[in-house]
Amino acid sequence: MAASEGARRLRLNIVAYLSSQAVAKFLIVVEEESGMEALYTKAQQVLRRTGLHATIVEVRNSFQALVPTDEFLGDIFRDGEEVVVVLRGQDGHLMEEQPPRFDRGQEQPRLLAPLAPRREQFVEPATRLAPHDEFGQSAARILPVTAHVTLPEFHDESEPDEEEDEAPLAPAEEDYPPRPVGQVPGPTEDFEMERMPYETMQVDHPCDPVQLGAYDDSWLVEHLTPRLRDFIISRFQPDLITEPKYVASIGKYVGAKFRQTCGAFVSVFMRPQTALKSDPSATMPVHYNIPKSELFMFMRKVEVQIEELQKHQEVLSASLRALRALLAKGMAESDLVAVMLPLNYHAFAEVEGSMIEAEQPLPMAAGRHPVVIIDTSGAVAEHLIYVKAAVKRALHTHMGCKSSFQLVRFRRGEPRLWAQDMMAPTEKALQAAEDWIDRLEPTEYGNLVEAVRFALAFKNCDEICIISSASAYRHTEHEKVLANVRSVNKREVAIHTTGVEPDPHGELLLRSISESNHGDFTLKSFQDQGVGRANVIPGQDSKWTSWRTMLVNEKTKKLSESFKQQKMSIGSQVNILAVMLAGLIDGLARAAAHTSGCTRRSP
């Protein structure tokens, strides 16, 4: 490739590596329109001038990528870029080193591999004396001679049988310590089309007492108290990670330490969680720098909590002293007195009242292997106590006759599974599912499309039930959500939806999902039905009162009257206060442990 006269020039920083070590660094100037032959020629000339006899095997850019040989240099490199050339030397000898000399009677070593053609000149004055005669005088003297020796090209014409008899070459020594292969610190990002559905699942609560394969958080912080660990992960910032880099020249991992030296951060070790079917040895720990301001904030929160616990302890201690004063006056522990416990009663939080109010938000499941998706965002979070009661009642009513079932919730928008696989409705599994439902917490949003994909990853799943208010999606995103659900549901599995106090757009989205996927839509409202609701209700129906509502009102009236006249024995109240005081003391000890752990981490 001939270069034009007005072509621009490139300045390239060449770094030559021989046996994984940098042996030369120099600068060459080439034209942009020249080919790879120009780079090879100039680099070889500089190497020969420096006395290094080697052959260029590979040329790589600064990202260690192998460059093509049929492109212009201006299309591959930029001005001032670093170029790595990998050399292969002649047994590691430099050009200024002289090859060993042998006498005429000494046997020369046998060549084990063909040599490249080379031309070298050796200038050596040789003065050798002839044998002495009987009188001690030399008969003749050889004059100095300057010899120009040219080594011919070696052609191996030996037979194949003779080649097999030759001794094999010694194996090349490996680098120690070995260079890293495919180990990148921190979480890895996978493309959507390259990962299978089951590989991204994270198990939340398995029924069997087995070790979890994944967790709710992507990072694991060791040697910290649980509350401090949760606080750090909730305020996680990827910019505060210091990743170690491998330096081949020293064979070690090194990282920046300016955050530690400035005194405003505290460094801890964090390592990525391992997903299902992943290699735990491929994850490397990284340094995460916690700002000291966040540690002080955590300490202030713990101190406020300690003050509240101390206030509660004082109130309970005062009630206990009053009860013991009654015993000191001569009353028996079995005597009934007015309740002196400093507690407030919430009648509507009882399980019975919740079960009465919840009016079957889940329809009858017709499949044998259903998956229930619970989106605890929006209106579902406001009425979560009633949704929990309704789901537990449907769990014992509908799931007992199924072959297997699965539950899905959301955390930080991503779905979390209840168990590793579809579980049979045994007594132990139903109890574990009920405990899992009790731990449901409100979340900001839920990715319904990802949850449906998780559910369909189970091959025996034949029905999906979604409980949501669809408040996380804007009206402009509905068409995209419907298209994604249809593209995921290639097996045409029935998807039923239950809307809990949805707005008009959310109700339309849930109806469209169920209608386009062979399912049914159910609307649930926990508010008074009247004019002005999103769904239109006739006037005659709005005046109708459910028998369940009347039953709840009657029960509430009875409970309020019983609370006014409630009495309890002195001994029972003393025992309750003793248990509560023991729990407060335990809470104070844990809070003090959190504060001490935070103090140790922030010197």
Coordinates of C-alpha atoms in Angstrom, one line a residue:
M1 CA 0.0 0.0 0.0
A2 CA 1.7 3.1 -1.2
A3 CA 1.1 6.3 0.9
S4 CA 0.3 9.6 -0.8
E5 CA 2.6 12.6 -0.6
G6 CA 0.3 14.8 1.6
A7 CA -0.7 12.1 4.0
R8 CA -0.7 12.9 7.7
R9 CA 1.6 11.1 10.1
L10 CA 1.1 9.1 13.2
R11 CA 3.3 9.0 16.3
L12 CA 3.0 5.6 17.9
N13 CA 4.5 4.6 21.2
I14 CA 5.8 1.1 20.7
V15 CA 6.2 -1.3 23.7
A16 CA 8.0 -4.5 22.9
Y17 CA 7.3 -7.6 25.0
L18 CA 9.5 -10.7 25.1
S19 CA 8.5 -13.6 27.3
S20 CA 5.8 -11.5 29.0
Q21 CA 8.3 -8.8 29.9
A22 CA 8.7 -5.3 28.5
V23 CA 12.1 -5.2 26.9
A24 CA 12.0 -2.0 24.8
K25 CA 10.0 1.2 24.5
F26 CA 10.4 3.7 21.7
L27 CA 8.6 6.1 19.4
I28 CA 8.1 5.7 15.6
V29 CA 6.5 8.0 13.1
V30 CA 4.5 6.4 10.2
E31 CA 2.0 7.8 7.7
E32 CA -1.7 7.3 8.1
E33 CA -2.2 5.7 4.6
S34 CA 0.6 3.2 5.0
G35 CA 0.0 -0.4 5.7
M36 CA 1.1 -2.7 8.5
E37 CA 4.3 -3.5 6.6
A38 CA 5.6 0.0 7.4
L39 CA 5.1 -0.5 11.1
Y40 CA 6.8 -3.9 11.0
T41 CA 9.7 -2.5 9.0
K42 CA 10.3 0.6 11.3
A43 CA 9.9 -1.4 14.5
Q44 CA 12.3 -4.1 13.3
Q45 CA 14.9 -1.4 12.4
V46 CA 14.7 0.2 15.8
L47 CA 14.9 -3.2 17.5
R48 CA 18.0 -4.1 15.5
R49 CA 19.6 -0.7 16.3
T50 CA 19.1 -1.4 20.0
G51 CA 20.8 -4.8 19.6
L52 CA 17.7 -6.9 20.1
H53 CA 17.5 -9.8 17.7
A54 CA 13.9 -10.9 17.6
T55 CA 11.0 -11.4 15.3
I56 CA 7.6 -9.5 15.6
V57 CA 4.9 -12.1 16.1
E58 CA 1.8 -10.0 17.0
V59 CA 0.7 -6.4 17.1
R60 CA -1.9 -5.3 19.6
N61 CA -3.5 -2.0 20.5
S62 CA -3.7 -0.5 24.0
F63 CA -6.8 -2.7 24.8
Q64 CA -4.8 -5.9 24.0
A65 CA -6.8 -6.5 20.9
L66 CA -5.2 -8.1 17.9
V67 CA -5.1 -5.6 15.0
P68 CA -5.8 -6.7 11.4
T69 CA -3.0 -6.6 8.8
D70 CA -4.9 -5.6 5.8
E71 CA -6.0 -2.1 6.9
F72 CA -4.4 1.3 6.9
L73 CA -2.6 2.4 10.0
G74 CA -4.8 5.6 10.2
D75 CA -7.9 3.4 10.4
I76 CA -6.5 1.3 13.3
F77 CA -4.5 3.7 15.5
R78 CA -4.7 7.2 16.7
D79 CA -1.9 9.8 17.1
G80 CA 0.0 9.1 20.3
E81 CA -1.6 5.7 21.0
E82 CA 0.3 2.9 22.6
V83 CA 1.0 -0.1 20.5
V84 CA 2.1 -3.5 21.9
V85 CA 4.3 -5.8 19.8
V86 CA 5.0 -9.3 20.9
L87 CA 8.4 -10.6 20.0
R88 CA 9.9 -14.1 19.5
G89 CA 13.6 -14.1 20.1
Q90 CA 16.3 -16.5 19.0
D91 CA 16.5 -18.4 22.3
G92 CA 16.5 -15.1 24.1
H93 CA 20.0 -13.9 22.9
L94 CA 20.6 -10.3 22.0
M95 CA 22.4 -9.3 18.8
E96 CA 25.6 -8.1 20.5
E97 CA 26.1 -11.5 22.2
Q98 CA 28.5 -13.6 20.2
P99 CA 27.6 -17.3 19.6
P100 CA 29.9 -19.8 21.2
R101 CA 33.1 -20.8 19.3
F102 CA 34.3 -24.3 18.9
D103 CA 37.7 -25.8 18.1
R104 CA 38.3 -28.0 15.2
G105 CA 38.4 -31.1 17.3
Q106 CA 35.3 -30.3 19.3
E107 CA 31.9 -31.6 18.2
Q108 CA 29.4 -28.9 17.4
P109 CA 26.0 -29.1 18.9
R110 CA 23.2 -30.5 16.8
L111 CA 20.5 -28.2 15.5
L112 CA 17.0 -29.2 16.8
A113 CA 15.0 -26.7 14.8
P114 CA 15.5 -24.9 11.5
L115 CA 17.1 -21.5 11.8
A116 CA 16.1 -18.3 10.0
P117 CA 18.5 -17.2 7.3
R118 CA 21.0 -14.7 8.8
R119 CA 24.2 -13.0 7.8
E120 CA 26.8 -12.1 10.4
Q121 CA 30.4 -11.0 10.2
F122 CA 33.0 -12.1 12.8
V123 CA 36.4 -10.3 12.8
E124 CA 38.8 -12.2 14.9
P125 CA 42.6 -12.1 14.6
A126 CA 43.9 -15.6 15.1
T127 CA 47.5 -16.3 15.9
R128 CA 48.2 -20.0 16.4
L129 CA 51.7 -21.4 16.9
A130 CA 52.9 -24.4 15.0
P131 CA 54.4 -27.4 16.8
H132 CA 57.9 -26.8 18.2
D133 CA 60.9 -28.6 16.8
E134 CA 63.5 -30.4 18.9
F135 CA 65.6 -27.2 19.3
G136 CA 62.6 -25.3 20.9
Q137 CA 62.2 -22.9 18.0
S138 CA 59.0 -22.6 16.1
A139 CA 59.2 -23.8 12.6
A140 CA 56.5 -21.5 11.3
R141 CA 54.1 -18.9 12.5
I142 CA 50.5 -18.4 11.2
L143 CA 49.8 -14.8 10.3
P144 CA 46.6 -13.0 11.5
V145 CA 43.7 -13.5 9.2
T146 CA 40.4 -11.6 9.0
A147 CA 37.6 -14.0 8.0
H148 CA 34.1 -13.1 6.7
V149 CA 31.8 -16.0 7.5
T150 CA 28.3 -16.3 6.0
L151 CA 26.0 -18.9 7.5
P152 CA 23.8 -20.5 4.8
E153 CA 20.2 -21.1 5.1
F154 CA 19.5 -24.4 6.9
H155 CA 17.3 -26.9 5.1
D156 CA 16.2 -29.9 7.0
E157 CA 16.3 -32.8 4.6
S158 CA 16.3 -35.5 7.2
E159 CA 13.8 -38.3 7.0
P160 CA 10.7 -38.4 9.2
D161 CA 12.1 -41.4 11.1
E162 CA 15.2 -39.4 12.0
E163 CA 13.2 -36.4 13.2
E164 CA 11.3 -38.6 15.7
D165 CA 14.6 -39.8 17.2
E166 CA 15.7 -36.3 18.0
A167 CA 15.3 -35.0 21.5
P168 CA 12.2 -32.8 22.0
L169 CA 12.5 -29.1 22.9
A170 CA 12.2 -28.1 26.5
P171 CA 8.8 -26.8 27.4
A172 CA 8.5 -23.0 28.0
E173 CA 8.3 -22.0 31.6
E174 CA 5.0 -20.5 32.7
D175 CA 4.7 -17.1 34.3
Y176 CA 4.5 -17.1 38.1
P177 CA 2.2 -15.9 39.4
P178 CA -0.1 -16.7 36.5
R179 CA -1.9 -13.8 34.9
P180 CA -5.7 -13.5 35.6
V181 CA -8.0 -15.1 33.0
G182 CA -11.5 -13.8 32.9
Q183 CA -11.7 -12.5 36.5
V184 CA -13.4 -9.1 36.6
P185 CA -14.1 -7.6 40.0
G186 CA -17.6 -6.5 40.7
P187 CA -21.0 -7.6 39.3
T188 CA -21.1 -8.5 35.7
E189 CA -23.7 -7.3 33.2
D190 CA -25.3 -9.8 30.8
F191 CA -27.2 -8.9 27.7
E192 CA -30.9 -9.9 27.6
M193 CA -30.5 -12.1 24.6
E194 CA -27.5 -14.0 26.0
R195 CA -29.0 -15.2 29.3
M196 CA -31.6 -17.9 29.9
P197 CA -34.6 -17.1 32.1
Y198 CA -33.7 -19.5 34.9
E199 CA -30.1 -18.2 35.2
T200 CA -31.3 -14.8 36.5
M201 CA -33.7 -16.1 39.1
Q202 CA -33.0 -15.3 42.8
V203 CA -34.5 -17.4 45.5
D204 CA -36.0 -15.6 48.5
H205 CA -37.3 -18.2 50.9
P206 CA -37.0 -22.0 50.2
C207 CA -39.1 -24.4 52.1
D208 CA -36.3 -26.8 52.8
P209 CA -33.5 -25.7 55.1
V210 CA -30.9 -25.4 52.3
Q211 CA -28.3 -22.7 51.6
L212 CA -29.6 -20.0 49.3
G213 CA -28.1 -19.6 45.9
A214 CA -28.8 -15.8 45.7
Y215 CA -30.0 -13.0 47.8
D216 CA -32.0 -9.8 47.6
D217 CA -28.9 -7.6 47.3
S218 CA -26.2 -7.8 44.7
W219 CA -23.4 -7.2 47.2
L220 CA -22.3 -8.9 50.4
V221 CA -20.5 -6.9 53.1
E222 CA -18.7 -9.1 55.7
H223 CA -17.7 -8.5 59.3
L224 CA -20.4 -5.8 59.9
T225 CA -23.5 -5.8 62.1
P226 CA -26.8 -6.6 60.2
R227 CA -28.3 -3.1 60.6
L228 CA -25.1 -1.4 59.5
R229 CA -24.8 -3.7 56.5
D230 CA -28.4 -3.0 55.5
F231 CA -27.8 0.7 55.9
I232 CA -24.7 0.6 53.7
I233 CA -26.4 -1.4 51.0
S234 CA -29.4 0.9 51.0
R235 CA -27.1 3.9 50.3
F236 CA -24.8 2.0 47.9
Q237 CA -22.9 4.2 45.3
P238 CA -21.0 2.4 42.5
D239 CA -18.6 5.3 42.2
L240 CA -17.1 4.6 45.6
I241 CA -15.8 1.2 44.5
T242 CA -12.0 0.7 44.1
E243 CA -11.3 -2.2 41.8
P244 CA -7.8 -3.8 41.9
K245 CA -5.9 -3.8 38.6
Y246 CA -3.4 -6.5 37.7
V247 CA 0.1 -5.2 36.9
A248 CA 2.1 -7.8 34.9
S249 CA 5.5 -6.2 35.7
I250 CA 5.2 -6.9 39.4
G251 CA 2.7 -9.8 39.2
K252 CA 0.3 -8.2 41.8
Y253 CA -3.1 -6.5 42.0
V254 CA -2.9 -2.8 43.0
G255 CA -5.6 -0.2 43.5
A256 CA -5.9 3.5 44.3
K257 CA -5.8 4.5 48.0
F258 CA -6.4 8.2 47.8
R259 CA -9.9 7.9 49.4
Q260 CA -8.3 6.1 52.4
T261 CA -5.5 8.6 52.8
C262 CA -7.8 11.6 52.7
G263 CA -9.4 10.5 55.9
A264 CA -13.1 11.1 54.8
F265 CA -13.8 7.5 54.0
V266 CA -13.7 4.1 55.7
S267 CA -12.8 1.1 53.4
V268 CA -14.6 -2.3 53.7
F269 CA -14.5 -5.4 51.6
M270 CA -17.5 -6.2 49.4
R271 CA -17.9 -9.1 47.1
P272 CA -20.6 -9.8 44.5
Q273 CA -23.3 -12.3 45.3
T274 CA -23.3 -15.5 43.1
A275 CA -26.3 -16.2 41.0
L276 CA -27.7 -19.6 40.2
K277 CA -25.4 -21.8 38.1
S278 CA -22.5 -19.3 38.5
D279 CA -18.9 -19.9 39.5
P280 CA -18.2 -18.5 43.0
S281 CA -14.4 -18.5 42.3
A282 CA -14.9 -16.1 39.5
T283 CA -16.1 -13.3 41.8
M284 CA -13.4 -11.1 43.4
P285 CA -13.8 -8.8 46.4
V286 CA -13.5 -5.1 45.9
H287 CA -12.8 -2.2 48.3
Y288 CA -15.9 -0.1 49.0
N289 CA -15.3 3.3 50.6
I290 CA -18.0 4.4 53.0
P291 CA -18.2 8.1 53.6
K292 CA -17.8 8.9 57.3
S293 CA -20.8 11.3 57.1
E294 CA -23.1 8.3 56.5
L295 CA -21.6 6.5 59.5
F296 CA -22.3 9.5 61.7
M297 CA -25.9 9.6 60.3
F298 CA -26.3 5.9 61.2
M299 CA -25.0 6.6 64.7
R300 CA -27.5 9.4 65.2
K301 CA -30.3 7.1 64.1
V302 CA -29.2 4.5 66.5
E303 CA -28.9 7.0 69.3
V304 CA -32.5 8.2 68.6
Q305 CA -33.7 4.6 68.7
I306 CA -31.8 4.1 72.0
E307 CA -33.5 7.1 73.5
E308 CA -37.0 5.9 72.5
L309 CA -36.3 2.5 74.0
Q310 CA -35.2 4.1 77.2
K311 CA -38.4 6.1 77.4
H312 CA -40.4 2.9 76.8
Q313 CA -38.4 1.2 79.5
E314 CA -39.2 4.0 82.0
V315 CA -43.0 3.8 81.2
L316 CA -43.0 0.0 81.6
S317 CA -41.0 0.2 84.8
A318 CA -43.5 2.7 86.2
S319 CA -46.4 0.4 85.5
L320 CA -44.5 -2.5 87.0
R321 CA -43.8 -0.5 90.2
A322 CA -47.5 0.4 90.4
L323 CA -48.6 -3.2 90.2
R324 CA -46.0 -4.3 92.8
A325 CA -47.3 -1.5 95.1
L326 CA -50.8 -3.1 94.9
L327 CA -49.3 -6.4 95.9
A328 CA -47.5 -4.7 98.8
K329 CA -50.8 -3.4 100.0
G330 CA -52.1 -6.9 100.5
M331 CA -53.8 -7.8 97.2
A332 CA -53.3 -11.2 95.6
E333 CA -51.8 -11.9 92.2
S334 CA -55.1 -13.5 91.1
D335 CA -57.2 -10.3 91.9
L336 CA -58.7 -8.6 88.8
V337 CA -57.9 -4.9 88.4
A338 CA -58.1 -2.4 85.5
V339 CA -55.5 -2.9 82.8
M340 CA -52.5 -0.8 83.7
L341 CA -50.4 -1.8 80.7
P342 CA -49.3 1.2 78.7
L343 CA -50.5 -0.2 75.4
N344 CA -53.0 0.8 72.6
Y345 CA -55.3 -1.7 71.0
H346 CA -55.9 -1.8 67.2
A347 CA -59.0 -3.8 66.6
F348 CA -58.8 -3.7 62.8
A349 CA -55.3 -5.1 62.7
E350 CA -56.6 -8.4 64.1
V351 CA -56.5 -11.4 61.7
E352 CA -60.2 -12.1 62.1
G353 CA -61.3 -8.6 61.1
S354 CA -58.9 -8.7 58.1
M355 CA -60.3 -12.0 57.0
I356 CA -63.8 -10.7 57.2
E357 CA -63.1 -7.6 55.2
A358 CA -61.1 -9.2 52.4
E359 CA -63.7 -10.3 49.8
Q360 CA -61.9 -12.9 47.7
P361 CA -59.5 -10.8 45.6
L362 CA -58.2 -14.1 44.1
P363 CA -60.5 -16.0 41.7
M364 CA -60.7 -19.8 41.6
A365 CA -57.5 -21.1 40.0
A366 CA -58.3 -23.7 37.3
G367 CA -54.7 -24.8 36.5
R368 CA -52.8 -27.5 38.3
H369 CA -49.5 -25.5 38.6
P370 CA -50.4 -21.8 39.3
V371 CA -47.9 -19.0 40.0
V372 CA -49.2 -16.0 42.1
I373 CA -47.4 -12.6 41.5
I374 CA -48.0 -10.0 44.3
D375 CA -47.1 -6.4 43.4
T376 CA -47.0 -4.5 46.7
S377 CA -46.7 -1.1 45.1
G378 CA -49.3 1.7 44.8
A379 CA -52.8 0.9 46.3
V380 CA -51.7 -2.6 47.3
A381 CA -49.2 -1.1 49.7
E382 CA -51.9 1.0 51.3
H383 CA -54.2 -2.0 51.9
L384 CA -51.4 -4.5 52.4
I385 CA -52.8 -5.9 55.6
Y386 CA -56.1 -6.9 53.9
V387 CA -54.3 -8.3 50.8
K388 CA -52.1 -10.5 53.0
A389 CA -55.2 -11.9 54.7
A390 CA -57.0 -12.5 51.4
V391 CA -53.9 -14.2 49.9
K392 CA -53.5 -16.5 52.9
R393 CA -57.2 -17.5 52.8
A394 CA -56.9 -18.2 49.0
L395 CA -53.7 -20.2 49.7
H396 CA -55.5 -22.6 52.0
T397 CA -58.7 -22.6 50.0
H398 CA -57.4 -23.1 46.4
M399 CA -53.8 -24.4 46.6
G400 CA -54.5 -27.5 48.7
C401 CA -55.9 -29.4 45.7
K402 CA -53.1 -28.3 43.2
S403 CA -50.1 -30.3 42.2
S404 CA -47.6 -27.5 42.8
F405 CA -47.6 -23.7 43.2
Q406 CA -45.1 -20.8 43.4
L407 CA -45.2 -17.2 44.8
V408 CA -43.4 -14.1 43.4
R409 CA -43.0 -10.7 45.1
F410 CA -40.9 -7.6 44.2
R411 CA -37.9 -6.0 45.9
R412 CA -36.5 -2.8 44.4
G413 CA -38.6 -3.4 41.3
E414 CA -37.1 -6.9 40.5
P415 CA -39.0 -10.1 41.1
R416 CA -38.0 -12.5 43.9
L417 CA -39.1 -16.1 44.1
W418 CA -40.5 -17.8 47.2
A419 CA -38.8 -21.2 46.5
Q420 CA -36.2 -22.6 44.1
D421 CA -38.8 -24.7 42.3
M422 CA -42.6 -25.3 42.1
M423 CA -43.6 -26.7 45.6
A424 CA -46.2 -29.3 46.4
P425 CA -48.9 -28.1 48.7
T426 CA -47.8 -30.0 51.8
E427 CA -48.5 -28.8 55.3
K428 CA -44.9 -27.6 55.7
A429 CA -44.9 -25.8 52.4
L430 CA -48.2 -24.0 53.1
Q431 CA -46.9 -22.9 56.5
A432 CA -43.7 -21.6 54.9
A433 CA -45.7 -19.8 52.3
E434 CA -47.9 -18.2 55.0
D435 CA -44.8 -17.0 56.8
W436 CA -43.5 -15.6 53.5
I437 CA -46.8 -13.7 53.0
D438 CA -46.5 -12.2 56.5
R439 CA -43.2 -10.7 55.6
L440 CA -44.4 -8.8 52.5
E441 CA -43.4 -5.2 52.5
P442 CA -44.4 -2.2 50.4
T443 CA -42.2 -1.4 47.4
E444 CA -41.9 1.5 45.0
Y445 CA -42.7 -0.3 41.8
G446 CA -42.8 -3.8 40.3
N447 CA -41.7 -5.0 36.9
L448 CA -44.6 -7.2 35.8
V449 CA -43.1 -8.3 32.5
E450 CA -40.0 -9.6 34.3
A451 CA -42.2 -11.4 36.8
V452 CA -44.2 -13.1 34.1
R453 CA -41.0 -14.2 32.4
F454 CA -39.8 -15.7 35.8
A455 CA -43.1 -17.6 36.1
L456 CA -43.0 -18.9 32.6
A457 CA -39.5 -20.2 33.2
F458 CA -41.0 -23.1 35.1
K459 CA -42.0 -25.6 32.4
N460 CA -45.0 -27.0 34.3
C461 CA -46.5 -23.6 35.0
D462 CA -50.0 -23.5 33.4
E463 CA -51.6 -20.5 35.1
I464 CA -50.5 -17.0 36.4
C465 CA -52.4 -14.8 38.8
I466 CA -51.3 -11.1 39.1
I467 CA -52.4 -8.9 42.1
S468 CA -51.5 -5.3 41.3
S469 CA -52.7 -1.8 41.0
A470 CA -50.6 -1.2 37.8
S471 CA -49.5 2.2 39.2
A472 CA -45.9 1.8 38.2
Y473 CA -46.5 2.2 34.4
R474 CA -47.4 5.4 32.6
H475 CA -50.2 5.5 30.1
T476 CA -47.7 5.8 27.2
E477 CA -46.0 2.6 28.2
H478 CA -49.1 0.4 28.1
E479 CA -48.7 -0.7 24.5
K480 CA -45.0 -1.7 25.1
V481 CA -46.0 -3.7 28.2
L482 CA -48.7 -5.6 26.4
A483 CA -46.4 -6.4 23.5
N484 CA -43.7 -7.6 25.9
V485 CA -46.1 -9.8 27.8
R486 CA -47.4 -11.3 24.6
S487 CA -43.9 -12.0 23.3
V488 CA -42.9 -13.7 26.6
N489 CA -46.1 -15.8 26.8
K490 CA -45.3 -18.0 23.8
R491 CA -47.0 -21.1 25.4
E492 CA -50.3 -19.2 25.7
V493 CA -50.6 -19.7 29.4
A494 CA -53.7 -18.1 31.0
I495 CA -52.9 -14.9 32.9
H496 CA -55.5 -13.7 35.4
T497 CA -55.3 -10.2 36.9
T498 CA -56.8 -8.7 40.1
G499 CA -56.8 -4.9 40.3
V500 CA -56.7 -3.4 43.8
E501 CA -58.0 0.2 43.8
P502 CA -56.5 0.9 40.3
D503 CA -56.8 4.2 38.5
P504 CA -58.6 4.2 35.1
H505 CA -55.3 3.7 33.2
G506 CA -54.1 1.0 35.5
E507 CA -57.4 -0.8 35.3
L508 CA -57.3 -0.7 31.5
L509 CA -53.8 -2.1 31.5
L510 CA -54.7 -5.1 33.8
R511 CA -57.9 -5.8 31.7
S512 CA -55.9 -5.8 28.5
I513 CA -53.3 -8.1 29.9
S514 CA -55.9 -10.7 31.0
E515 CA -58.0 -10.4 27.8
S516 CA -55.0 -10.8 25.5
N517 CA -53.7 -13.8 27.5
H518 CA -56.9 -16.0 27.9
G519 CA -57.5 -14.8 31.5
D520 CA -60.1 -13.0 33.6
F521 CA -60.0 -9.6 35.3
T522 CA -61.3 -9.0 38.9
L523 CA -61.7 -5.6 40.4
K524 CA -61.3 -5.1 44.2
S525 CA -62.0 -2.0 46.2
F526 CA -61.6 -1.5 49.9
Q527 CA -63.2 2.0 49.9
D528 CA -66.9 3.0 50.0
Q529 CA -68.4 2.4 46.6
G530 CA -70.1 5.6 45.4
V531 CA -70.3 8.2 42.8
G532 CA -66.9 9.5 41.7
R533 CA -65.0 6.2 41.6
A534 CA -62.9 5.3 38.6
N535 CA -65.3 2.5 37.7
V536 CA -68.9 3.6 37.2
I537 CA -71.4 2.0 39.6
P538 CA -75.2 2.4 39.3
G539 CA -76.9 4.5 41.9
Q540 CA -79.1 1.7 43.3
D541 CA -76.0 -0.5 43.7
S542 CA -74.0 2.3 45.5
K543 CA -76.6 2.3 48.3
W544 CA -76.2 -1.4 48.9
T545 CA -74.2 -2.5 52.0
S546 CA -72.5 -5.8 52.2
W547 CA -73.3 -8.2 55.0
R548 CA -69.6 -8.4 55.7
T549 CA -69.4 -4.7 56.3
M550 CA -72.3 -4.9 58.8
L551 CA -70.6 -7.8 60.5
V552 CA -67.4 -5.9 60.8
N553 CA -69.2 -2.8 62.3
E554 CA -70.9 -5.0 64.8
K555 CA -67.7 -6.7 65.9
T556 CA -65.9 -3.4 66.2
K557 CA -68.7 -2.1 68.5
K558 CA -68.4 -5.1 70.7
L559 CA -64.6 -4.9 70.8
S560 CA -64.7 -1.2 71.8
E561 CA -67.1 -1.8 74.6
S562 CA -65.1 -4.7 75.9
F563 CA -61.9 -2.6 75.9
K564 CA -63.6 0.0 78.2
Q565 CA -64.5 -2.7 80.7
Q566 CA -61.5 -4.9 80.4
K567 CA -59.7 -6.2 83.5
M568 CA -56.8 -8.5 84.1
S569 CA -55.2 -10.2 87.0
I570 CA -52.2 -8.5 88.7
G571 CA -49.9 -11.5 88.2
S572 CA -50.7 -11.6 84.4
Q573 CA -49.9 -8.0 84.0
V574 CA -46.6 -8.4 86.0
N575 CA -45.6 -11.3 83.8
I576 CA -46.4 -9.4 80.6
L577 CA -44.4 -6.3 81.8
A578 CA -41.4 -8.6 82.7
V579 CA -41.3 -10.1 79.2
M580 CA -41.6 -6.7 77.5
L581 CA -38.8 -5.3 79.7
A582 CA -36.6 -8.2 78.8
G583 CA -37.2 -7.5 75.1
L584 CA -36.4 -3.8 75.6
I585 CA -33.1 -4.7 77.3
D586 CA -32.3 -7.0 74.5
G587 CA -33.1 -4.2 72.0
L588 CA -30.9 -1.8 73.9
A589 CA -28.0 -4.3 73.8
R590 CA -28.3 -4.8 70.0
A591 CA -28.5 -1.0 69.4
A592 CA -25.3 -0.6 71.6
A593 CA -23.6 -3.3 69.5
H594 CA -24.5 -1.4 66.3
T595 CA -23.1 1.8 67.7
S596 CA -19.9 0.0 68.8
G597 CA -19.5 -1.7 65.4
C598 CA -19.9 1.6 63.7
T599 CA -17.4 3.3 66.0
R600 CA -14.8 0.6 65.3
R601 CA -15.2 1.2 61.6
S602 CA -14.8 5.0 61.8
P603 CA -11.7 5.8 63.7

